[in-house]
């Protein structure tokens, strides 16, 4: 069965990627699955300088999901290039680096450090992290902000550039169009939804940052709707994510218009879920007599 | 090697109303080797309100069995404590970095409440290595002193209860064993205030000391960075991979 899909010039062997910040650098899951069976791995958000992230506590369980306030903890792009990249570059899957920053110069700087690495299939520009004070989501909430980052990164990165959008906006299609206009090869959506939880007995916020990002199946219907809207608003491929827990959910995003999907929080529930989704899509295509995975993209029928 | 495995509840031994010991055996799979202080991530069965797995210490394990000792803290642990014989539980294991085994001299294992769970297997391992081990178990009242027989079978065991219903009357930290005895190494697991008090005594007396933390976890495998503890040398590190056991010298406890 031909499961391959194309994100601009990049060909993925199948549409199933893992989402940034939920799968480490892939290695954390090597005991559980064959990483080479994935369409791609989007690594943890990478910044120019190392970041300690936000203070503990950073997590609250919610009905059908969780809030996180990690705040882009990572050891910086140099550490990635020198220590992590050599360990994962041999993998037979698309390695995508999630690029984050507090300023446009930060984003461009990360891309400059990544240049010359042969096995980086694409970058995913994160203009949607709700857990940092500067940069992050603020670039993703206005068309002007999105355009300024995306066009600057476009000049610094000749390869495939995915732009990751925040759902915390009035009209996500406008931001998607701005990213497309500024040279994005694809958009991925959604990042987490801004949320909050209170420990009522202690009358204190559960997260150290008070607010955090909501993920998991509780956000899925909203994310599916946004993917459907955006796929009609732009010509570039859309990568769908938000609460995918199984193969059915992945197919749902593709029917709504996604060319590929990312699996995030579900990896915490079942560390083998990503490859199970690949198997499900194969079985689904056979069962529905569809020739390949591309036949699923936007194939929802409205009678 | 970490695994995702199904286990079946062979026996649910209730300890009063607040605790249960689940004796599990692997379904169609073999137990991986585990070290004392490591933990597992258990899927909560039949739960409408929980979402994530729950981290639980390995109380005891051999090739055929895995024991989890669980205290009711909320919906997830309630569902686990109520798991009937025959229930299948999906478990990721073994996780984290356990207690040091290459310890010397007189070793004291201090547990509080359900925190005694990882100390049983640790004690057994240390005893087989010919190390002199003593246990000090603390609890609110006598019914919260768990697995006393098993600890006694393993080594010299002292008890402290806050209400004096069993053993020494008072907190473990006021027990003469901790205050005066000749001790070279302490391994401790229990409620945070207890571990901090034990750590303070260890520091004061110059005793090497390890504690097992219970930070809130999502993935349990080092992927989400939710469970971090701020450490002296390396800043924020994952409790689920670098811990849950830490030497107190690494922690920024005051
Ligand atoms: C490495 C590790 C080993 C553990 N070993 C054991 C064990 O052997 N036996 C046992 O009974 N429990 C153990 N715990 C604690 C256990 O995981 C929590 O009690 C459980 O996750 C609470 O889930 P719940 O759904 O019952 O309660 P919830 O409704 O989720 O929470 C109930 C209360 O517990 C608190 N809580 C939530 N998560 C944790 C947590 N991770 N640690 C401490 N408190 C928490 C909440 O703030 C809340 O007040 C361990 C925790 C860790 C991190
Ligand atoms: C713990 C955690 C950390 C995350 N870190 C990042 C990150 O570094 N960069 C990023 O673009 N998205 C990050 N995300 C967002 C996810 O990649 C994803 O967009 C979001 O969780 C929605 O998908 P899901 O519901 O399948 O998890 C993180 C999410 C979680 C839960
Ligand atoms: S719980 Fe996810 S990194 Fe520790």
XYZ file of C-alpha atoms and ligand atoms in Angstrom:
645
model
C 0.000 0.000 0.000
C 1.329 3.452 -0.939
C 1.067 5.552 2.204
C 3.341 8.370 1.078
C 2.303 12.014 1.098
C 4.083 15.202 0.024
C 4.679 18.303 2.108
C 6.001 20.695 -0.510
C 9.178 19.079 -1.831
C 9.367 16.726 1.119
C 8.047 13.213 0.662
C 6.923 11.433 3.834
C 6.775 7.637 3.717
C 3.446 7.858 5.522
C 1.315 10.670 6.942
C 1.976 9.918 10.616
C 4.416 12.177 12.433
C 4.914 12.722 16.153
C 4.271 16.188 17.595
C 6.902 18.483 19.059
C 7.375 18.319 22.821
C 5.540 15.025 23.191
C 8.060 12.593 21.752
C 11.397 13.973 22.960
C 13.950 13.275 20.237
C 12.422 9.930 19.351
C 15.029 8.025 21.368
C 12.761 8.029 24.426
C 10.401 5.734 22.482
C 12.958 3.487 20.790
C 12.292 0.676 23.284
C 8.609 0.660 22.368
C 8.453 1.068 18.599
C 10.522 0.939 15.427
C 11.060 4.661 14.822
C 11.782 3.984 11.143
C 8.119 3.173 10.644
C 7.045 6.762 11.306
C 6.393 9.335 8.615
C 8.353 11.842 10.638
C 9.494 12.947 14.067
C 9.158 16.580 15.092
C 11.683 17.107 17.859
C 11.284 19.247 20.974
C 11.129 23.027 20.484
C 14.681 24.241 19.902
C 15.915 27.741 20.734
C 19.169 29.590 20.087
C 20.256 29.625 23.747
C 19.549 26.890 26.312
C 16.324 27.392 28.286
C 15.443 26.103 31.749
C 11.710 26.412 31.058
C 9.111 27.286 33.671
C 9.194 26.282 37.348
C 7.459 23.099 38.538
C 4.498 22.321 38.609
C 4.062 22.251 34.868
C 1.217 19.820 34.367
C -2.428 19.428 35.311
C -4.656 16.610 34.210
C -7.999 17.762 32.813
C -11.067 15.910 31.546
C -9.841 14.085 28.424
C -6.604 16.009 28.283
C -3.932 17.921 30.122
C -2.538 21.395 30.608
C 1.191 21.936 30.283
C 3.449 24.854 31.043
C 6.837 23.441 30.105
C 8.005 26.696 28.541
C 10.352 25.349 25.873
C 12.949 23.797 28.149
C 15.783 22.671 25.870
C 19.565 22.711 25.763
C 19.779 25.046 22.775
C 20.509 24.506 19.104
C 24.275 23.958 19.519
C 23.663 21.082 21.895
C 21.128 19.648 19.463
C 23.551 19.880 16.540
C 26.527 18.424 18.422
C 24.927 15.833 20.692
C 21.453 14.838 19.605
C 21.541 15.122 15.826
C 24.437 12.632 15.450
C 22.411 10.040 17.392
C 19.174 10.375 15.387
C 20.311 11.362 11.889
C 20.554 7.759 10.678
C 16.844 7.165 11.286
C 14.836 6.293 8.201
C 12.154 8.864 8.926
C 11.817 12.606 8.365
C 13.496 14.515 11.193
C 11.796 17.887 11.609
C 13.227 20.504 13.970
C 10.685 22.655 15.807
C 12.234 26.137 15.868
C 11.255 28.591 18.597
C 12.430 31.980 19.688
C 11.744 35.186 21.571
C 12.762 37.427 18.672
C 13.038 37.180 14.894
C 16.829 37.068 15.252
C 16.457 33.990 17.483
C 14.456 32.100 14.864
C 16.894 33.039 12.117
C 19.847 32.136 14.356
C 18.515 28.627 14.998
C 18.048 28.084 11.249
C 21.607 29.225 10.548
C 22.926 26.656 13.024
C 20.880 23.915 11.373
C 22.118 24.676 7.889
C 24.473 22.103 6.473
C 22.901 19.217 8.403
C 21.976 16.771 5.649
C 19.352 14.831 7.543
C 17.027 17.614 8.643
C 13.986 17.041 6.438
C 12.231 20.259 7.403
C 11.849 22.875 10.078
C 8.617 23.639 11.865
C 8.496 27.287 12.883
C 6.689 27.477 16.198
C 4.874 30.811 16.370
C 2.340 29.352 18.729
C 3.833 28.411 22.112
C 1.540 29.781 24.834
C 4.034 29.104 27.620
C 6.721 31.720 27.113
C 6.568 35.372 28.070
C 8.263 36.764 24.973
C 7.898 35.699 21.374
C 6.248 32.325 20.996
C 2.545 32.755 20.576
C 2.675 36.534 20.236
C 4.104 36.114 16.730
C 1.287 33.788 15.824
C -1.661 35.905 16.932
C -1.405 38.663 14.334
C -0.982 38.446 10.575
C 1.805 40.998 10.762
C 3.677 39.050 13.435
C 3.362 35.801 11.502
C 4.455 37.420 8.288
C 7.515 39.052 9.835
C 8.846 35.809 11.334
C 7.990 33.616 8.379
C 9.514 35.907 5.777
C 12.725 36.304 7.819
C 13.033 32.546 8.315
C 12.267 31.982 4.633
C 15.478 33.850 3.760
C 17.510 31.846 6.276
C 16.165 28.373 5.476
C 16.088 27.122 1.896
C 14.552 23.758 2.773
C 10.996 22.800 3.638
C 9.422 25.180 6.139
C 6.294 24.263 8.067
C 4.682 27.009 10.150
C 2.890 25.878 13.303
C -0.190 27.906 14.131
C -1.869 28.730 17.403
C -5.608 28.210 17.756
C -5.802 31.108 20.221
C -6.937 33.607 17.587
C -10.228 34.904 16.262
C -9.706 33.670 12.713
C -6.980 31.104 12.137
C -7.460 31.192 8.349
C -6.118 34.763 8.216
C -2.919 33.774 9.991
C -2.575 30.724 7.745
C -2.884 32.917 4.660
C -0.298 35.329 6.054
C 2.124 32.434 6.569
C 1.463 31.165 3.064
C 2.010 34.621 1.614
C 5.325 34.935 3.456
C 6.653 31.724 1.937
C 5.598 28.825 4.164
C 5.632 25.430 2.420
C 2.996 24.062 4.797
C 1.135 24.930 7.976
C 0.590 22.657 10.973
C -2.265 23.165 13.388
C -3.092 23.259 16.121
C -0.755 23.999 18.970
C -2.293 23.938 22.459
C -5.285 25.992 23.576
C -4.689 28.476 26.373
C -6.303 27.142 29.538
C -6.134 27.192 33.317
C -6.940 25.054 36.353
C -7.247 25.887 40.045
C -6.702 23.670 43.084
C -9.893 24.727 44.852
C -8.935 23.303 48.257
C -5.696 25.263 48.359
C -7.180 28.160 46.358
C -4.034 28.238 44.273
C -3.380 27.784 40.546
C -2.166 24.261 39.729
C 0.431 25.468 37.226
C 3.345 27.657 38.286
C 2.527 29.954 35.368
C -1.223 30.049 36.229
C -2.209 29.496 32.582
C -0.995 26.719 30.295
C -1.626 24.900 27.038
C -4.479 22.414 26.746
C -3.946 19.292 24.648
C -5.485 15.879 24.215
C -8.809 14.595 22.839
C -10.750 17.422 24.523
C -9.476 19.799 21.811
C -9.922 17.463 18.840
C -13.272 18.667 17.455
C -12.074 22.268 17.491
C -8.788 21.306 15.826
C -10.618 19.272 13.155
C -12.836 22.256 12.407
C -9.817 24.557 12.109
C -7.977 22.146 9.813
C -11.059 21.962 7.600
C -11.323 25.764 7.453
C -7.627 26.333 6.825
C -7.414 23.673 4.132
C -10.012 25.628 2.201
C -8.244 28.941 2.791
C -4.715 28.063 1.613
C -3.185 26.100 -1.260
C -0.191 24.741 0.694
C -0.512 21.428 2.567
C -2.012 21.416 6.030
C -0.683 19.131 8.768
C -3.425 18.322 11.266
C -3.047 17.684 14.969
C -4.829 18.127 18.251
C -6.083 15.215 20.312
C -5.405 12.364 17.901
C -5.664 9.218 20.043
C -5.937 6.492 17.403
C -6.120 5.690 13.717
C -9.724 6.752 13.383
C -8.885 10.224 14.664
C -5.964 10.493 12.228
C -8.215 9.587 9.298
C -10.739 12.170 10.517
C -8.105 14.937 10.233
C -7.138 13.781 6.737
C -10.755 13.692 5.594
C -11.082 17.252 6.915
C -8.229 18.320 4.652
C -4.941 17.411 6.321
C -2.146 16.001 4.149
C -0.394 14.552 7.189
C -1.040 14.331 10.918
C 0.946 14.624 14.130
C 0.359 12.574 17.244
C 1.076 14.369 20.521
C -0.335 13.756 23.973
C -1.513 10.268 22.947
C 2.132 9.123 23.114
C 1.923 9.525 26.903
C -1.091 7.233 27.096
C 0.213 4.570 24.725
C 3.875 4.822 23.712
C 3.139 2.565 20.729
C 0.162 4.523 19.408
C 2.013 6.213 16.518
C 2.832 2.977 14.689
C -0.592 1.569 15.501
C -1.999 4.563 13.604
C 0.173 3.723 10.577
C -1.229 0.176 10.658
C -4.776 1.454 11.006
C -4.462 3.738 7.977
C -3.210 0.815 5.867
C -6.120 -1.308 6.993
C -8.596 1.552 6.462
C -7.436 2.148 2.896
C -7.856 -1.544 2.085
C -11.260 -1.705 3.693
C -12.453 1.339 1.746
C -10.794 0.265 -1.517
C -8.748 3.435 -1.692
C -5.555 3.367 -3.792
C -3.259 5.328 -1.460
C -3.106 7.652 1.548
C -3.344 10.746 -0.641
C -6.879 9.705 -1.509
C -7.908 10.573 2.050
C -6.900 14.232 1.895
C -10.011 16.377 2.080
C -12.158 13.402 1.100
C -15.039 14.196 3.432
C -18.230 14.094 1.378
C -20.991 16.595 2.060
C -24.229 15.466 0.498
C 14.600 -2.348 28.116
C 11.258 -0.651 28.737
C 8.090 -2.488 27.791
C 4.346 -1.960 27.485
C 2.731 -5.061 28.953
C -0.624 -6.378 30.067
C -0.845 -7.749 33.585
C -3.723 -9.542 35.220
C -4.728 -8.920 38.831
C -4.109 -12.253 40.547
C -5.041 -10.973 43.947
C -6.165 -7.671 45.444
C -5.173 -7.669 49.102
C -6.936 -4.853 50.888
C -5.105 -3.170 53.741
C -7.845 -1.391 55.675
C -10.005 1.052 53.733
C -7.210 3.196 52.337
C -4.700 0.816 50.761
C -4.543 -2.145 48.431
C -1.755 -4.455 47.376
C -2.204 -5.566 43.780
C -0.459 -8.833 42.976
C -0.132 -8.904 39.216
C 1.169 -11.454 36.783
C 2.246 -10.765 33.209
C -0.043 -11.847 30.386
C 1.789 -13.565 27.485
C 5.045 -11.743 28.147
C 8.059 -11.958 30.404
C 8.968 -9.505 33.139
C 11.940 -7.306 32.308
C 14.611 -6.955 35.024
C 13.745 -4.190 37.485
C 15.760 -2.304 40.101
C 14.549 -1.172 43.537
C 13.166 2.378 43.400
C 12.056 2.104 39.803
C 8.382 2.676 39.035
C 5.696 1.784 36.524
C 3.026 3.775 34.656
C -0.350 2.090 35.053
C -3.379 2.668 32.886
C -6.396 3.341 35.085
C -9.097 0.737 34.363
C -12.721 1.734 33.735
C -12.243 5.364 34.618
C -14.474 8.084 33.264
C -12.599 10.964 34.801
C -8.896 10.212 34.553
C -6.845 10.531 31.385
C -3.160 9.914 32.071
C -1.457 6.821 33.435
C -0.567 6.817 37.128
C 3.024 6.446 38.360
C 3.350 3.742 41.032
C 6.518 2.367 42.655
C 7.522 -1.234 42.257
C 6.892 -2.792 45.666
C 8.226 -6.190 44.711
C 8.921 -8.000 41.457
C 10.259 -11.325 40.286
C 9.946 -13.183 37.006
C 6.341 -14.147 37.624
C 4.900 -11.331 39.717
C 4.704 -7.581 40.114
C 3.394 -6.030 43.321
C 1.971 -2.527 43.541
C 1.027 -1.035 46.898
C -1.499 1.740 46.396
C -3.033 4.416 48.600
C -6.348 6.047 47.695
C -5.511 9.641 46.741
C -8.139 10.369 44.086
C -10.048 8.868 41.171
C -7.118 7.025 39.604
C -5.774 5.339 42.707
C -9.358 4.581 43.806
C -10.011 2.692 40.576
C -6.732 0.817 41.008
C -7.482 -0.060 44.643
C -10.860 -1.403 43.488
C -9.462 -3.514 40.624
C -10.964 -6.983 41.010
C -9.207 -10.258 40.496
C -8.969 -10.928 36.758
C -8.830 -7.250 35.749
C -6.247 -6.599 33.047
C -3.985 -3.597 33.612
C -1.785 -2.162 30.890
C 1.560 -1.105 32.354
C 4.710 0.604 31.061
C 7.834 -0.538 32.911
C 10.435 -0.371 34.316
C 10.893 3.388 34.563
C 13.330 5.737 36.228
C 16.543 5.456 38.102
C 16.359 3.626 41.426
C 18.262 3.583 44.710
C 22.014 3.019 44.897
C 22.918 -0.593 45.613
C 26.661 -0.106 46.045
C 26.328 1.270 49.558
C 28.568 0.423 52.498
C 28.312 0.243 56.254
C 25.111 0.577 58.231
C 22.132 1.344 56.026
C 18.819 2.708 57.267
C 15.719 2.607 55.081
C 13.121 5.153 56.204
C 9.579 4.971 54.865
C 6.439 6.954 55.580
C 2.900 5.792 54.788
C 2.646 4.223 51.349
C 6.192 5.480 50.727
C 7.435 2.263 52.248
C 6.509 0.584 48.930
C 9.884 0.708 47.140
C 11.845 0.008 50.333
C 10.758 -3.627 50.587
C 12.520 -4.715 47.423
C 15.444 -2.408 48.146
C 15.881 -3.986 51.582
C 15.731 -7.499 50.147
C 18.350 -6.678 47.498
C 20.701 -5.052 49.992
C 20.378 -7.985 52.406
C 21.283 -10.463 49.647
C 24.357 -8.356 49.021
C 25.322 -8.884 52.654
C 24.671 -5.328 53.738
C 23.500 -4.454 57.247
C 19.987 -3.039 56.755
C 17.548 -1.608 59.268
C 14.047 -0.360 58.505
C 12.277 2.540 60.136
C 8.622 2.760 59.146
C 6.497 5.764 60.015
C 2.753 6.215 59.840
C -0.073 8.211 61.319
C -1.544 5.255 63.175
C -1.014 1.488 63.422
C -3.418 0.657 60.554
C -1.264 2.750 58.209
C 1.804 0.618 58.939
C 1.903 -1.567 55.849
C 3.604 -4.902 55.171
C 5.160 -4.986 58.647
C 5.542 -8.776 58.560
C 7.387 -8.684 55.264
C 9.764 -6.016 56.512
C 10.379 -7.954 59.737
C 11.186 -11.070 57.708
C 13.765 -9.062 55.784
C 15.529 -7.271 58.617
C 15.482 -5.359 61.900
C 12.347 -3.180 61.675
C 11.325 -0.282 63.923
C 8.042 1.574 63.797
C 6.977 5.083 64.704
C 3.346 6.195 64.774
C 2.149 9.727 65.305
C -0.538 8.606 67.760
C 1.667 6.077 69.520
C -0.616 3.146 68.657
C 2.401 1.112 67.514
C 6.097 1.430 68.254
C 7.714 4.772 68.986
C 5.254 7.584 69.737
C 5.940 10.449 67.339
C 7.288 11.233 63.900
C 10.009 8.991 62.432
C 12.362 11.929 62.691
C 12.153 11.780 66.488
C 12.977 8.056 66.585
C 16.242 7.304 68.466
C 17.442 5.201 65.523
C 17.557 8.212 63.255
C 18.799 10.539 65.961
C 21.596 8.462 67.455
C 22.397 5.174 65.784
C 25.549 4.613 63.803
C 24.347 5.109 60.189
C 26.352 5.495 56.989
C 23.586 5.666 54.423
C 19.857 6.466 54.400
C 17.321 5.669 51.683
C 14.031 7.445 52.227
C 10.586 7.528 50.624
C 7.439 9.116 51.994
C 5.513 12.364 52.218
C 7.489 15.470 51.281
C 7.644 17.024 54.793
C 8.988 13.725 56.153
C 11.633 13.389 53.445
C 12.735 16.980 53.990
C 13.014 16.423 57.748
C 14.992 13.200 57.248
C 17.241 14.982 54.746
C 17.889 17.741 57.280
C 18.960 15.205 59.907
C 21.152 13.390 57.390
C 22.851 16.642 56.429
C 23.408 17.613 60.030
C 24.849 14.227 60.935
C 26.856 13.950 57.718
C 25.031 10.831 56.535
C 24.765 10.058 52.833
C 21.067 10.174 51.923
C 18.835 9.347 48.957
C 15.157 10.264 48.616
C 12.480 9.235 46.125
C 10.396 12.094 44.706
C 6.778 12.006 43.533
C 6.632 14.874 41.060
C 3.575 15.043 38.836
C 4.202 13.103 35.671
C 2.587 12.813 32.273
C 4.716 10.553 30.054
C 7.045 8.898 32.570
C 9.721 8.392 29.903
C 11.508 11.744 29.665
C 9.578 13.086 26.688
C 7.255 15.776 28.062
C 9.493 17.557 30.606
C 6.556 18.035 32.989
C 8.083 16.295 36.004
C 11.213 18.387 36.475
C 13.102 18.949 39.723
C 15.546 21.834 40.037
C 18.983 20.386 40.802
C 22.295 21.860 41.906
C 24.435 20.749 38.987
C 22.069 20.418 36.064
C 19.116 22.748 36.738
C 15.747 21.270 35.776
C 16.001 17.522 35.210
C 13.266 14.947 34.668
C 12.251 13.093 37.809
C 11.006 10.224 35.656
C 14.397 9.506 34.070
C 17.108 11.060 36.290
C 15.001 10.167 39.357
C 12.712 9.423 41.061
C 15.627 8.692 43.418
C 18.020 11.586 44.030
C 20.904 12.116 46.405
C 19.924 15.021 48.668
C 23.153 16.806 47.671
C 21.655 17.204 44.213
C 18.457 18.870 45.443
C 17.923 22.529 46.182
C 15.982 21.752 49.345
C 16.128 24.296 52.113
C 7.539 7.887 40.929
C 6.248 7.822 41.701
C 5.970 6.702 42.452
C 4.770 6.599 43.164
N 4.523 5.469 43.864
C 3.346 5.319 44.484
C 3.025 4.088 45.158
O 3.815 3.131 45.162
N 1.823 3.979 45.750
C 0.906 5.021 45.739
O -0.174 4.858 46.291
N 1.186 6.194 45.133
C 2.378 6.380 44.501
N 2.652 7.578 43.849
C 1.663 8.659 43.898
C 0.546 8.418 42.913
O 1.060 8.413 41.602
C -0.519 9.508 43.037
O -1.142 9.395 44.289
C -1.573 9.371 41.963
O -1.033 9.725 40.716
C -2.781 10.225 42.245
O -3.748 9.939 41.242
P -5.304 9.922 41.589
O -6.067 9.888 40.304
O -5.631 8.893 42.563
O -5.495 11.294 42.297
P -5.701 12.725 41.650
O -7.141 13.026 41.688
O -4.962 12.838 40.381
O -4.961 13.530 42.742
C -5.317 13.393 44.101
C -4.372 14.187 44.910
O -3.036 13.676 44.733
C -2.164 14.695 44.273
N -1.308 14.115 43.238
C -1.572 14.012 41.917
N -0.550 13.440 41.269
C 0.376 13.167 42.211
C 1.651 12.595 42.181
N 2.236 12.203 41.034
N 2.313 12.462 43.332
C 1.762 12.877 44.475
N 0.573 13.421 44.573
C -0.110 13.593 43.457
C -3.045 15.775 43.701
O -2.477 17.051 43.917
C -4.341 15.638 44.464
O -4.354 16.428 45.612
C 3.840 7.689 43.144
C 4.127 8.829 42.397
C 5.307 8.905 41.672
C 5.592 10.117 40.851
C 4.092 18.552 27.254
C 3.935 19.229 25.917
C 5.004 19.936 25.359
C 4.886 20.565 24.126
N 5.965 21.227 23.582
C 5.855 21.796 22.340
C 6.971 22.431 21.707
O 8.085 22.459 22.240
N 6.794 22.997 20.483
C 5.571 22.962 19.842
O 5.452 23.474 18.722
N 4.508 22.346 20.401
C 4.618 21.773 21.632
N 3.523 21.130 22.191
C 2.247 21.104 21.453
C 2.061 19.789 20.706
O 3.065 19.588 19.740
C 0.685 19.758 20.020
O 0.608 20.843 19.122
C -0.467 19.870 20.996
O -0.198 19.148 22.161
C -1.795 19.376 20.401
O -1.713 18.025 19.983
P -2.142 16.774 20.929
O -3.492 17.090 21.479
O -2.122 15.606 20.021
O -1.121 16.699 21.990
C 3.645 20.499 23.431
C 2.578 19.779 23.993
C 2.706 19.135 25.209
C 1.531 18.372 25.772
S 6.895 12.680 33.079
Fe 7.293 13.295 31.057
S 9.370 13.845 31.207
Fe 8.963 13.021 33.146
